[in-house]
Amino acid sequence: MWGWTRRTLYALLFLSLAAPLIAFRYCYSLWDVPDPAQIAAGQNQTIRLYYSDGVTELARISPKSGNRSSVRFQDIPEHVQRAVLAAEDNSYWDNSGFDVTGIMRAVWNNVTGASGGGSTITQQYVKKATGNEQLSFGRKWREMVLAKKMADTYAKKDLLTAYLNTVYFGRGANGIQAAAQAYFGKDVQRLDVSEAALLAGVIQRPTYWDPDVDKENAERRWGFVLDQMVAQGWLAGRESLRFPATLPRDATPGSARMQIQNQVLAELEELADLRRDELHQRGYRVITTIDRDAQTSAEQTVSTVMAGQPDTVRAALVAIDPRSGGVLAYHGGGNGIGLDYAQSPQEAGTTFGTFVAVAALRLGFRLDTPLDGGSSRMVDGIPFRNPAGVRCSPCDVRDSLQRQVNTASAALTSKIGTAAVADAAYQLGIPHELRGKPTLTEAAGKQPDTRIAVGSGATRVRTLDMAHAYATLAADGVRTSPHFVSQVQDIEGNNRYNATLSATQVMPPKVAAAVTANLPQVPLANGQAAAIRPGVRAYGDEGATAKAWMTGYTRDIATAVWIGADKVMPLKNKEGKDITALGEPATMWRAVMEAYRGGKVHASQTPDPAARPSPPTR
C-alpha cells in the first residue's frame, strides 16, 4: 500500500514540475516575439473622451508630434542606464527576461488587491508591444514566455535601448531623449546622476510623480532610486546629491476641458494601470462621468462671473453624483496660468460648521442642545466672532446649522473635542492627507485646535473634497469614491475598464437626514429644493472675506464652489465690492444645480425634518 502511494506522489511531483515546462516550451514555439521597430510606430492613435451619455464627444487627446527622438546605446550614459535599472529592474543584465519571484509577488498582489507589480524591463516592453495590460495570470504567463523569447532573440543592450526609446515619462515624452528635453531642456548625454534618478523615478507613475504635480512623492521616489543605485554598488557620494530643478510643465490654458483630461489620465494610470502612451497605442475611447448639461453650464457661468474680475481672483467648481461618486461637472479656474484650483488645498471657512454638527449628532447630542452664540467670545483661549449682525441667544445645534453662528460652532467643538470634528470630516470624505501632508492637523501627530470649527488654522481642503463630503450627506451617510471615468473601450467597442462603485455607510442615515433637514433650504428652478451651506474665511475683524464658499446639494447632485486668491487678502469684485458667499459663488453654484437633469426626485427618500439621533445612553 505504501509503495503504491509513494509512486503516486512521485508521479504527481513529476507532473507538477514537467507540465509547466512542457507548456512553456510549447508556447515558446507557438508565439512570435514583437518587432521592436513596430512598437515605436504604434503610439499614434487619438484618445477620445465622451460625456456620460457615451455618445457626445467631450475632448480629444492627440499624440504630440516631435515628442520622440531615438538615441543609440552608446549615446546613453551609463549612470542613466543604471538609474533606470535601479528603479525598474536591477537584475536586468543577469535575468532571462523575467523574474519568477517578482511574478509570484505580482500574482499575490493581484489576488489580495495590494499594489506593486513584478515585471522586468523586458516584460514591460512585451506588454507595451502586445497592448495587453489586463491584471490576469494569463497575461503574466504570455508576458513571461515572450520576455524569455525576446531575451533569446535580441541582444540585451538592444532591448534596453529600445525600451529607453519608447517608455513613457510623462509630459507627452516618449523615450529618454524626449524626457531629458521636457524636464531639463538638455540632451540625454548631458544628464547628471541626480537628473537621471528623477527621470527613472517617474516611469512607474509618470502623471503623478512629475515634480510639478507632486513634488513630495517625486522626491521620495528620487531618493529610492539613488538608494537602489548605492545598494547595487553603482553610486558613491549619494549624500552630496540634491534634488534637481525641472522646467515647468507646458503652461496649458486653465480650461475645464484640459483639467478634466488631466484628471482622467491620472485616474486611468492609478486605477487601471493605463498610461497615456498605451491609450494612444490602442486608440481607446473613454466614457467619463461628466454630465453634458452640468459641465456646459459650469463653463459658461464661470466664464461669465469671472469676466473682468481682478487678476488676483481665482475660482473652482466641482459637482458630484452622490449615488455613484461620479464627477458631473468640473472647473479648476480658467485664468490661463495652467493651475487647477479644484485640486488646490484651501481653508474651508465656515462651511466646516456642518461637520461640527455632524460630529455632535454622531456622539448623541440633540439638535436642541443649548450653546452660547454670543456675537463674540473666547473659546479655549481663541477669539471667535460672528458675522456682523449675527447673534444667537438662545442658541442650539439646530441654529448653528441654519445660521453662520461661529461662536456656537466653536462652543460645540470645545464640548465634543476637535478630534471628533476631524473624524467626522474624514468619514464624510475629507482626506487625511494631501500630497503627503495632513489636512486637518496643526502638525504631524497633533490634533487641530478649536479653529477647525470655522475651517481656519491648519484646516486645508480642496473644492473636490468639499463636494465629496456634502455628497455623502446627500446620500444619507453613504460615502462613495469620486471618479471621472466610467468605462474605457477599444475601437471595436469592447470594454477595457469599468469603474467599480465603492459605497460605505459611514454614519447613521438619521444623522445625515437631520443635518440635511436643518441646513438652509433654497428652491431651484427645476422644482427641487437644495440644502446649502455658504461659508467664508474672514479677513481681519472688519467683515472682509479672504475666501468664499457655496456648497449645497439635492438627492441627485452635490456642488461646491470656491472663490479666493493665491494669498490671504480681502476679496474685491470687479465693482470694488466685497465678494461674499451669497454673491459670485452662489451664482455659479445655482447655475450648475439647475442645469443638471440627469437625476430624478426621490420623494420617498426626502429627509424627515423631525429626524434626530437617539439620545445618549450615558
Coordinates of C-alpha atoms in Angstrom, one line a residue:
M1 CA 0.0 0.0 0.0
W2 CA 2.8 2.4 0.9
G3 CA 4.7 1.6 -2.3
W4 CA 1.6 2.5 -4.4
T5 CA 1.1 5.7 -2.5
R6 CA 4.8 6.7 -2.9
R7 CA 4.8 6.0 -6.6
T8 CA 1.6 8.1 -7.0
L9 CA 3.3 11.0 -5.1
Y10 CA 6.4 10.7 -7.3
A11 CA 4.2 10.8 -10.4
L12 CA 2.3 13.9 -9.2
L13 CA 5.5 15.6 -8.3
F14 CA 6.9 14.9 -11.7
L15 CA 3.8 16.1 -13.5
S16 CA 3.7 19.3 -11.3
L17 CA 7.3 20.1 -12.5
A18 CA 7.1 18.8 -16.0
A19 CA 3.7 20.2 -17.1
P20 CA 4.7 23.9 -16.7
L21 CA 8.0 23.2 -18.6
I22 CA 6.2 21.4 -21.4
A23 CA 3.6 24.2 -21.6
F24 CA 6.3 26.8 -21.6
R25 CA 8.2 25.2 -24.5
Y26 CA 5.0 24.7 -26.4
C27 CA 4.0 28.4 -26.1
Y28 CA 7.6 29.5 -26.7
S29 CA 7.5 27.8 -30.1
L30 CA 3.9 28.9 -30.9
W31 CA 4.1 32.6 -30.1
D32 CA 6.1 35.2 -32.2
V33 CA 8.0 37.9 -30.5
P34 CA 7.1 41.5 -31.3
D35 CA 9.4 43.5 -33.5
P36 CA 10.8 46.5 -31.5
A37 CA 10.6 48.7 -34.6
Q38 CA 6.8 48.3 -34.6
I39 CA 6.3 49.5 -31.1
A40 CA 7.6 53.0 -31.6
A41 CA 5.4 53.4 -34.7
G42 CA 2.3 52.2 -32.9
Q43 CA 1.7 55.1 -30.5
N44 CA -0.1 57.4 -32.9
Q45 CA -3.9 57.0 -32.2
T46 CA -6.2 59.7 -30.9
I47 CA -7.8 59.2 -27.5
R48 CA -11.4 60.3 -27.4
L49 CA -13.2 61.4 -24.3
Y50 CA -17.0 61.3 -24.1
Y51 CA -19.6 62.7 -21.8
S52 CA -21.5 60.3 -19.6
D53 CA -24.0 59.6 -22.4
G54 CA -21.3 57.7 -24.2
V55 CA -22.2 59.5 -27.5
T56 CA -21.3 63.2 -27.2
E57 CA -17.6 63.9 -27.5
L58 CA -16.0 65.8 -24.7
A59 CA -12.4 66.2 -25.9
R60 CA -9.7 64.6 -28.0
I61 CA -6.2 63.9 -26.9
S62 CA -4.0 63.7 -29.9
P63 CA -0.4 62.3 -30.0
K64 CA 2.1 65.1 -29.8
S65 CA 4.3 65.3 -32.8
G66 CA 8.0 65.5 -32.3
N67 CA 7.8 64.0 -28.8
R68 CA 10.1 61.1 -29.6
S69 CA 13.7 61.1 -30.7
S70 CA 15.6 57.8 -30.6
V71 CA 19.2 57.6 -29.4
R72 CA 21.8 54.9 -29.7
F73 CA 23.0 52.7 -26.8
Q74 CA 26.4 54.4 -26.8
D75 CA 24.7 57.8 -26.5
I76 CA 23.0 56.9 -23.2
P77 CA 25.4 57.5 -20.3
E78 CA 26.0 54.5 -18.0
H79 CA 24.6 56.4 -15.0
V80 CA 21.4 57.0 -16.9
Q81 CA 21.1 53.3 -17.7
R82 CA 21.8 52.3 -14.1
A83 CA 19.3 54.8 -12.7
V84 CA 16.5 53.2 -14.8
L85 CA 17.7 49.7 -13.9
A86 CA 17.7 50.6 -10.2
A87 CA 14.2 51.9 -10.5
E88 CA 12.7 49.1 -12.7
D89 CA 14.9 46.0 -12.9
N90 CA 18.2 45.9 -11.1
S91 CA 18.8 42.3 -12.3
Y92 CA 18.3 43.1 -15.9
W93 CA 21.8 42.1 -17.1
D94 CA 21.5 38.7 -15.4
N95 CA 17.9 37.6 -15.7
S96 CA 16.3 35.6 -18.5
G97 CA 13.8 38.3 -19.4
F98 CA 11.6 37.5 -16.4
D99 CA 11.8 37.2 -12.6
V100 CA 9.9 34.3 -11.1
T101 CA 9.9 35.8 -7.6
G102 CA 8.6 39.1 -9.0
I103 CA 5.9 37.3 -10.9
M104 CA 4.7 35.4 -7.9
R105 CA 4.7 38.6 -5.9
A106 CA 2.6 40.3 -8.6
V107 CA 0.1 37.4 -8.7
W108 CA -0.2 37.6 -4.9
N109 CA -0.8 41.3 -5.1
N110 CA -3.5 40.8 -7.7
V111 CA -5.2 38.2 -5.6
T112 CA -5.1 40.3 -2.4
G113 CA -5.7 43.7 -4.0
A114 CA -2.4 45.0 -3.0
S115 CA -0.3 47.3 -5.3
G116 CA 3.0 46.6 -6.9
G117 CA 4.0 44.5 -9.9
G118 CA 6.8 42.2 -10.7
S119 CA 7.6 43.0 -14.3
T120 CA 11.2 43.1 -15.6
I121 CA 12.1 45.7 -18.2
T122 CA 11.8 43.0 -20.9
Q123 CA 8.3 42.1 -19.7
Q124 CA 7.3 45.8 -19.6
Y125 CA 8.5 46.0 -23.2
V126 CA 6.4 43.0 -24.2
K127 CA 3.3 44.5 -22.5
K128 CA 3.8 47.7 -24.5
A129 CA 4.2 45.7 -27.7
T130 CA 1.2 43.4 -27.2
G131 CA -1.1 46.1 -25.7
N132 CA -2.3 43.6 -23.1
E133 CA -2.4 45.3 -19.7
Q134 CA -5.1 43.2 -18.0
L135 CA -4.3 42.0 -14.5
S136 CA -4.5 38.3 -15.1
F137 CA -2.4 35.2 -14.8
G138 CA -2.9 34.5 -18.5
R139 CA -1.4 37.9 -19.4
K140 CA 1.6 37.3 -17.0
W141 CA 2.2 33.8 -18.5
R142 CA 2.2 35.1 -22.1
E143 CA 4.4 38.1 -21.0
M144 CA 6.9 35.7 -19.3
V145 CA 7.2 33.4 -22.3
L146 CA 7.6 36.3 -24.8
A147 CA 10.1 38.0 -22.5
K148 CA 12.2 34.9 -22.5
K149 CA 12.0 34.6 -26.2
M150 CA 12.8 38.3 -26.7
A151 CA 15.8 38.0 -24.4
D152 CA 17.0 35.0 -26.5
T153 CA 16.3 36.8 -29.8
Y154 CA 17.8 40.2 -29.2
A155 CA 20.9 41.4 -27.5
K156 CA 20.4 42.9 -24.0
K157 CA 21.8 46.2 -25.0
D158 CA 19.4 46.4 -28.0
L159 CA 16.4 45.6 -25.8
L160 CA 17.4 48.2 -23.2
T161 CA 18.0 50.8 -25.9
A162 CA 14.5 50.1 -27.5
Y163 CA 12.9 50.3 -24.0
L164 CA 14.6 53.6 -23.2
N165 CA 13.5 55.0 -26.6
T166 CA 9.8 54.1 -26.1
V167 CA 9.0 54.1 -22.4
Y168 CA 6.7 57.0 -21.3
F169 CA 8.0 59.6 -18.9
G170 CA 5.0 62.0 -18.7
R171 CA 4.8 65.5 -20.2
G172 CA 4.0 63.8 -23.5
A173 CA 7.6 62.5 -23.7
N174 CA 8.1 59.0 -25.1
G175 CA 11.7 58.0 -24.7
I176 CA 14.7 59.1 -22.6
Q177 CA 15.8 61.8 -25.0
A178 CA 12.4 63.5 -25.2
A179 CA 12.1 63.2 -21.4
A180 CA 15.5 64.9 -21.0
Q181 CA 14.3 67.8 -23.1
A182 CA 10.9 68.0 -21.5
Y183 CA 12.2 68.1 -17.9
F184 CA 15.6 69.7 -18.2
G185 CA 15.9 71.2 -21.6
K186 CA 19.0 69.2 -22.5
D187 CA 20.1 66.1 -24.4
V188 CA 20.3 62.7 -22.6
Q189 CA 24.1 62.8 -22.9
R190 CA 24.2 65.8 -20.6
L191 CA 22.1 64.4 -17.8
D192 CA 23.8 64.1 -14.4
V193 CA 23.1 61.4 -11.9
S194 CA 20.6 63.4 -9.9
E195 CA 18.6 64.2 -13.1
A196 CA 18.8 60.6 -14.3
A197 CA 17.4 59.4 -11.0
L198 CA 14.4 61.8 -11.2
L199 CA 13.5 60.6 -14.7
A200 CA 13.9 56.9 -13.7
G201 CA 11.7 57.6 -10.8
V202 CA 8.7 58.9 -12.8
I203 CA 8.5 55.9 -15.1
Q204 CA 6.2 54.0 -12.7
R205 CA 3.7 56.8 -12.3
P206 CA 4.6 59.4 -15.0
T207 CA 1.4 61.6 -14.4
Y208 CA 1.5 61.7 -10.6
W209 CA 5.2 61.8 -9.9
D210 CA 6.1 64.7 -12.1
P211 CA 7.6 67.2 -9.6
D212 CA 5.3 69.9 -10.9
V213 CA 2.4 67.7 -9.9
D214 CA 3.5 66.1 -6.6
K215 CA 7.0 67.2 -5.5
E216 CA 6.9 65.3 -2.2
N217 CA 6.3 61.9 -3.9
A218 CA 8.7 62.8 -6.7
E219 CA 11.4 63.4 -4.1
R220 CA 10.6 60.2 -2.3
R221 CA 10.9 58.2 -5.5
W222 CA 14.1 60.0 -6.5
G223 CA 15.6 59.1 -3.1
F224 CA 14.5 55.4 -3.6
V225 CA 16.3 55.3 -7.0
L226 CA 19.5 56.7 -5.5
D227 CA 19.4 54.3 -2.6
Q228 CA 18.9 51.3 -5.0
M229 CA 21.9 52.5 -7.0
V230 CA 24.0 52.6 -3.8
A231 CA 22.8 49.1 -2.9
Q232 CA 23.9 47.8 -6.2
G233 CA 27.3 49.4 -5.9
W234 CA 26.6 51.7 -8.8
L235 CA 26.9 55.0 -6.9
A236 CA 29.2 56.7 -4.4
G237 CA 28.8 60.1 -2.7
R238 CA 25.0 59.8 -2.6
E239 CA 24.8 62.3 0.3
S240 CA 26.1 65.1 -1.8
L241 CA 23.3 64.9 -4.4
R242 CA 20.5 67.3 -4.4
F243 CA 17.0 67.1 -5.9
P244 CA 17.2 68.7 -9.3
A245 CA 15.2 71.6 -10.5
T246 CA 13.0 70.9 -13.5
L247 CA 11.5 73.1 -16.2
P248 CA 7.8 74.0 -15.6
R249 CA 5.4 71.9 -17.5
D250 CA 4.0 73.4 -20.6
A251 CA 1.6 76.1 -19.3
T252 CA -1.7 74.9 -20.7
P253 CA -4.7 77.2 -20.7
G254 CA -6.6 76.7 -17.5
S255 CA -9.6 75.4 -19.4
A256 CA -12.0 73.0 -17.8
R257 CA -11.7 70.5 -20.6
M258 CA -7.9 70.4 -20.2
Q259 CA -8.2 70.0 -16.5
I260 CA -10.7 67.1 -17.0
Q261 CA -8.3 65.5 -19.4
N262 CA -5.5 65.6 -16.8
Q263 CA -7.7 64.1 -14.1
V264 CA -8.9 61.3 -16.5
L265 CA -5.3 60.4 -17.5
A266 CA -4.2 60.4 -13.8
E267 CA -7.1 58.2 -12.8
L268 CA -6.5 55.7 -15.5
E269 CA -2.9 55.5 -14.7
E270 CA -3.7 54.9 -11.0
L271 CA -6.7 52.6 -11.1
A272 CA -6.4 50.8 -14.5
D273 CA -2.6 50.9 -15.0
L274 CA -3.3 52.6 -18.3
R275 CA -0.8 55.2 -19.3
R276 CA -1.2 57.9 -21.9
D277 CA 1.2 56.1 -24.3
E278 CA -0.7 52.9 -24.0
L279 CA -4.0 54.7 -24.6
H280 CA -2.6 56.3 -27.7
Q281 CA -1.3 52.9 -28.9
R282 CA -4.7 51.4 -28.9
G283 CA -6.8 54.5 -29.7
Y284 CA -9.1 53.9 -26.7
R285 CA -12.4 55.8 -26.2
V286 CA -13.0 56.9 -22.6
I287 CA -16.5 57.4 -21.3
T288 CA -16.4 59.9 -18.5
T289 CA -18.9 60.6 -15.7
I290 CA -19.1 64.3 -16.8
D291 CA -22.7 65.4 -17.5
R292 CA -23.0 67.4 -20.6
D293 CA -25.6 69.9 -19.3
A294 CA -23.9 70.4 -16.0
Q295 CA -20.5 70.9 -17.5
T296 CA -21.7 73.3 -20.2
S297 CA -23.4 75.4 -17.5
A298 CA -20.3 75.3 -15.3
E299 CA -18.1 76.5 -18.2
Q300 CA -20.5 79.3 -19.2
T301 CA -21.2 80.6 -15.7
V302 CA -17.6 80.5 -14.6
S303 CA -16.6 82.4 -17.7
T304 CA -19.4 85.0 -17.2
V305 CA -18.9 85.5 -13.5
M306 CA -15.1 85.7 -13.7
A307 CA -15.0 88.1 -16.8
G308 CA -13.5 91.4 -15.8
Q309 CA -12.7 90.3 -12.2
P310 CA -9.4 91.5 -10.7
D311 CA -6.4 89.4 -11.8
T312 CA -5.9 88.1 -8.2
V313 CA -9.4 86.4 -8.0
R314 CA -9.5 82.6 -8.6
A315 CA -12.4 80.2 -8.8
A316 CA -13.1 76.5 -8.7
L317 CA -16.3 74.4 -9.1
V318 CA -16.9 70.6 -8.6
A319 CA -20.2 68.7 -8.8
I320 CA -20.6 65.1 -7.8
D321 CA -23.3 62.4 -8.2
P322 CA -24.0 61.4 -4.5
R323 CA -25.1 57.9 -5.5
S324 CA -22.1 56.9 -7.6
G325 CA -19.3 59.4 -6.8
G326 CA -19.1 60.3 -10.5
V327 CA -17.9 63.8 -11.1
L328 CA -20.7 65.6 -13.0
A329 CA -19.0 69.0 -13.6
Y330 CA -15.5 70.2 -13.0
H331 CA -13.8 73.6 -13.4
G332 CA -10.5 74.4 -11.8
G333 CA -10.2 78.1 -12.7
G334 CA -9.6 79.3 -16.2
N335 CA -7.3 82.2 -15.6
G336 CA -4.8 81.0 -18.2
I337 CA -1.9 80.2 -15.9
G338 CA -2.4 76.4 -16.1
L339 CA -3.2 75.8 -12.4
D340 CA -6.1 73.6 -11.4
Y341 CA -7.7 75.3 -8.3
A342 CA -10.2 72.5 -7.8
Q343 CA -7.1 70.5 -6.6
S344 CA -5.7 73.3 -4.6
P345 CA -5.9 73.0 -0.8
Q346 CA -7.7 75.9 0.8
E347 CA -9.0 76.9 4.2
A348 CA -12.6 75.7 4.3
G349 CA -14.0 78.6 6.2
T350 CA -17.3 78.4 8.0
T351 CA -18.6 75.6 5.7
F352 CA -16.8 73.4 8.2
G353 CA -19.5 74.2 10.8
T354 CA -21.7 71.5 9.2
F355 CA -19.1 68.9 10.1
V356 CA -19.1 70.1 13.7
A357 CA -22.8 69.5 13.9
V358 CA -22.4 66.0 12.2
A359 CA -19.8 65.1 14.8
A360 CA -22.0 66.2 17.7
L361 CA -25.1 64.3 16.4
R362 CA -22.9 61.2 15.9
L363 CA -22.0 61.4 19.6
G364 CA -25.6 61.5 20.6
F365 CA -26.1 65.3 21.1
R366 CA -29.5 66.6 20.2
L367 CA -30.4 69.4 17.8
D368 CA -31.8 71.4 20.8
T369 CA -28.6 71.1 22.8
P370 CA -28.1 74.7 24.1
L371 CA -25.0 76.6 23.0
D372 CA -23.6 80.1 23.6
G373 CA -24.0 82.0 20.4
G374 CA -23.0 85.5 21.5
S375 CA -21.6 87.9 18.9
S376 CA -18.0 87.3 20.2
R377 CA -16.4 85.2 22.8
M378 CA -13.2 83.4 23.8
V379 CA -13.2 79.6 23.4
D380 CA -10.2 77.6 24.5
G381 CA -8.2 80.8 24.6
I382 CA -9.0 81.6 20.9
P383 CA -11.3 84.6 20.0
F384 CA -14.3 83.9 17.8
R385 CA -16.6 86.4 16.2
N386 CA -19.9 86.1 14.3
P387 CA -20.5 88.0 11.1
A388 CA -21.9 91.5 11.5
G389 CA -25.5 91.4 12.9
V390 CA -25.5 87.7 13.7
R391 CA -26.3 87.0 17.4
C392 CA -27.9 83.8 18.6
S393 CA -29.4 83.8 22.1
P394 CA -30.8 81.5 23.0
C395 CA -28.9 79.2 20.6
D396 CA -28.6 75.4 19.9
V397 CA -27.1 72.9 17.5
R398 CA -30.0 73.5 15.0
D399 CA -29.3 77.2 15.0
S400 CA -25.6 76.5 14.3
L401 CA -26.6 74.7 11.2
Q402 CA -29.2 77.2 9.9
R403 CA -27.1 80.3 10.6
Q404 CA -23.4 81.2 10.5
V405 CA -23.0 81.3 14.2
N406 CA -19.3 80.9 14.6
T407 CA -19.3 81.3 18.4
A408 CA -21.8 78.5 18.7
S409 CA -19.8 76.2 16.4
A410 CA -16.7 76.9 18.4
A411 CA -18.5 76.2 21.7
L412 CA -19.8 72.9 20.4
T413 CA -16.4 72.0 19.1
S414 CA -15.0 72.6 22.6
K415 CA -17.7 70.3 24.1
I416 CA -17.1 67.4 21.7
G417 CA -13.3 67.8 21.0
T418 CA -11.5 68.7 17.9
A419 CA -10.6 65.1 17.2
A420 CA -14.3 64.3 16.8
V421 CA -14.8 67.1 14.3
A422 CA -11.8 65.9 12.3
D423 CA -13.0 62.3 12.4
A424 CA -16.5 63.3 11.1
A425 CA -14.9 65.2 8.2
Y426 CA -12.7 62.2 7.4
Q427 CA -15.7 59.9 7.4
L428 CA -17.6 62.2 5.1
G429 CA -14.8 62.2 2.6
I430 CA -12.2 64.8 3.5
P431 CA -8.8 63.0 3.0
H432 CA -6.4 62.6 5.9
E433 CA -3.5 63.8 3.8
L434 CA -3.0 65.7 0.6
R435 CA 0.4 65.2 -1.2
G436 CA 1.8 63.6 1.9
K437 CA 0.7 66.4 4.2
P438 CA -2.0 66.2 6.9
T439 CA -5.2 68.2 6.0
L440 CA -6.7 68.9 9.4
T441 CA -3.9 68.8 11.9
E442 CA -1.6 71.6 13.2
A443 CA 1.4 69.3 12.6
A444 CA 2.1 65.6 12.1
G445 CA 0.9 63.9 15.2
K446 CA -1.1 66.9 16.7
Q447 CA -4.8 67.4 16.8
P448 CA -6.2 70.6 15.3
D449 CA -7.2 73.4 17.6
T450 CA -10.7 74.8 18.1
R451 CA -10.3 77.0 14.9
I452 CA -11.4 73.9 13.0
A453 CA -14.9 74.9 13.9
V454 CA -14.7 77.7 11.4
G455 CA -12.4 76.0 8.9
S456 CA -9.4 78.1 9.8
G457 CA -5.9 77.5 11.3
A458 CA -4.3 74.4 9.7
T459 CA -7.5 73.1 8.0
R460 CA -7.0 72.6 4.3
V461 CA -9.4 71.0 1.8
R462 CA -9.9 71.0 -1.9
T463 CA -13.1 72.0 -3.7
L464 CA -13.3 68.4 -4.8
D465 CA -13.2 67.3 -1.2
M466 CA -16.0 69.6 -0.1
A467 CA -18.2 68.4 -2.9
H468 CA -17.4 64.8 -1.9
A469 CA -18.2 65.4 1.8
Y470 CA -21.5 67.1 1.1
A471 CA -22.4 64.4 -1.4
T472 CA -22.0 61.9 1.5
L473 CA -24.7 63.8 3.4
A474 CA -26.9 63.9 0.3
A475 CA -26.6 60.1 0.1
D476 CA -27.8 59.5 3.7
G477 CA -24.3 59.0 5.0
V478 CA -23.1 56.6 2.2
R479 CA -19.7 57.6 1.1
T480 CA -18.6 56.8 -2.5
S481 CA -15.3 57.4 -4.2
P482 CA -15.1 60.5 -6.5
H483 CA -14.1 59.5 -10.0
F484 CA -14.0 60.8 -13.6
V485 CA -14.0 57.6 -15.7
S486 CA -17.0 55.3 -16.2
Q487 CA -15.6 53.0 -19.0
V488 CA -12.7 52.6 -21.3
Q489 CA -13.4 50.9 -24.7
D490 CA -11.3 49.8 -27.6
I491 CA -12.0 50.8 -31.1
E492 CA -14.3 47.7 -31.5
G493 CA -16.4 48.7 -28.5
N494 CA -15.1 46.1 -26.1
N495 CA -14.7 47.2 -22.5
R496 CA -11.1 47.5 -21.3
Y497 CA -12.0 49.0 -18.0
N498 CA -15.2 49.5 -15.9
A499 CA -15.4 51.7 -12.8
T500 CA -16.3 49.8 -9.7
L501 CA -18.8 51.5 -7.4
S502 CA -17.3 51.8 -3.9
A503 CA -20.0 52.7 -1.3
T504 CA -19.6 52.7 2.5
Q505 CA -22.2 53.6 5.1
V506 CA -20.1 55.9 7.3
M507 CA -22.8 57.3 9.6
P508 CA -26.4 56.5 10.5
P509 CA -28.9 57.7 7.9
K510 CA -30.8 59.6 10.6
V511 CA -27.8 61.8 11.3
A512 CA -27.4 62.7 7.7
A513 CA -31.1 63.3 7.3
A514 CA -31.2 65.5 10.4
V515 CA -28.3 67.7 9.1
T516 CA -29.9 67.9 5.6
A517 CA -33.3 68.9 7.0
N518 CA -31.8 71.6 9.3
L519 CA -29.5 73.3 6.8
P520 CA -31.0 76.3 5.0
Q521 CA -33.2 75.2 2.1
V522 CA -33.4 77.1 -1.3
P523 CA -35.8 76.3 -4.2
L524 CA -34.3 75.6 -7.6
A525 CA -35.8 76.3 -11.0
N526 CA -36.2 72.6 -11.7
G527 CA -38.7 72.2 -8.8
Q528 CA -36.3 70.7 -6.3
A529 CA -35.1 72.2 -3.0
A530 CA -31.4 72.2 -2.1
A531 CA -29.8 72.2 1.3
I532 CA -27.0 74.8 1.3
R533 CA -24.1 75.9 3.5
P534 CA -22.5 79.2 2.4
G535 CA -19.2 79.9 4.2
V536 CA -16.3 82.3 4.3
R537 CA -12.8 82.6 5.7
A538 CA -12.8 86.1 7.1
Y539 CA -10.1 88.6 6.6
G540 CA -9.5 90.7 9.8
D541 CA -12.3 91.9 12.0
E542 CA -13.9 94.4 9.6
G543 CA -16.1 91.9 7.8
A544 CA -13.9 91.4 4.7
T545 CA -13.7 88.0 3.1
A546 CA -10.5 86.2 2.1
K547 CA -12.2 83.0 0.8
A548 CA -15.8 82.5 -0.1
W549 CA -17.6 79.1 -0.5
M550 CA -21.0 77.9 -1.6
T551 CA -21.8 74.3 -1.0
G552 CA -25.1 72.6 -1.3
Y553 CA -26.9 69.5 -2.6
T554 CA -30.1 67.7 -3.6
R555 CA -30.5 63.9 -3.7
D556 CA -29.0 63.9 -7.2
I557 CA -26.1 66.4 -7.2
A558 CA -23.8 68.0 -4.7
T559 CA -21.9 71.1 -5.8
A560 CA -19.1 73.1 -4.2
V561 CA -17.8 76.5 -5.4
W562 CA -14.8 78.3 -4.1
I563 CA -13.5 81.8 -4.8
G564 CA -10.2 83.1 -3.3
A565 CA -6.8 84.3 -4.2
D566 CA -3.2 82.9 -4.1
K567 CA -2.6 84.6 -0.8
V568 CA -4.8 85.7 2.1
M569 CA -6.1 89.1 1.2
P570 CA -9.5 90.8 1.1
L571 CA -11.5 89.8 -1.9
K572 CA -13.0 92.5 -4.1
N573 CA -15.0 92.0 -7.2
K574 CA -14.8 94.0 -10.5
E575 CA -17.2 96.6 -8.9
G576 CA -14.9 97.1 -6.0
K577 CA -17.3 95.5 -3.6
D578 CA -16.6 92.6 -1.1
I579 CA -17.1 89.1 -2.6
T580 CA -19.4 87.1 -0.3
A581 CA -20.6 83.5 -0.3
L582 CA -24.1 84.5 -1.4
G583 CA -22.7 86.6 -4.3
E584 CA -20.4 85.2 -7.1
P585 CA -20.0 81.7 -5.6
A586 CA -23.8 81.3 -5.2
T587 CA -24.4 82.4 -8.8
M588 CA -22.1 79.7 -10.2
W589 CA -23.5 77.1 -7.8
R590 CA -27.1 77.7 -8.8
A591 CA -26.4 77.6 -12.5
V592 CA -24.9 74.1 -12.3
M593 CA -27.5 72.8 -9.8
E594 CA -30.4 73.9 -12.1
A595 CA -28.8 72.7 -15.3
Y596 CA -28.4 69.1 -14.2
R597 CA -31.3 67.0 -15.3
G598 CA -29.7 63.5 -15.1
G599 CA -31.3 62.6 -11.8
K600 CA -34.9 62.1 -10.6
V601 CA -36.5 63.4 -7.5
H602 CA -36.8 60.5 -4.9
A603 CA -39.8 61.6 -3.0
S604 CA -39.8 58.5 -0.8
Q605 CA -36.3 59.4 0.3
T606 CA -36.9 63.0 1.3
P607 CA -35.2 63.8 4.6
D608 CA -37.5 63.9 7.6
P609 CA -37.3 67.3 9.2
A610 CA -38.1 65.8 12.6
A611 CA -35.4 63.2 12.4
R612 CA -32.9 63.3 15.2
P613 CA -30.4 60.8 16.6
S614 CA -31.3 58.7 19.6
P615 CA -30.4 60.4 22.9
P616 CA -27.1 59.5 24.6
T617 CA -27.3 56.3 26.7
R618 CA -24.7 57.5 29.2

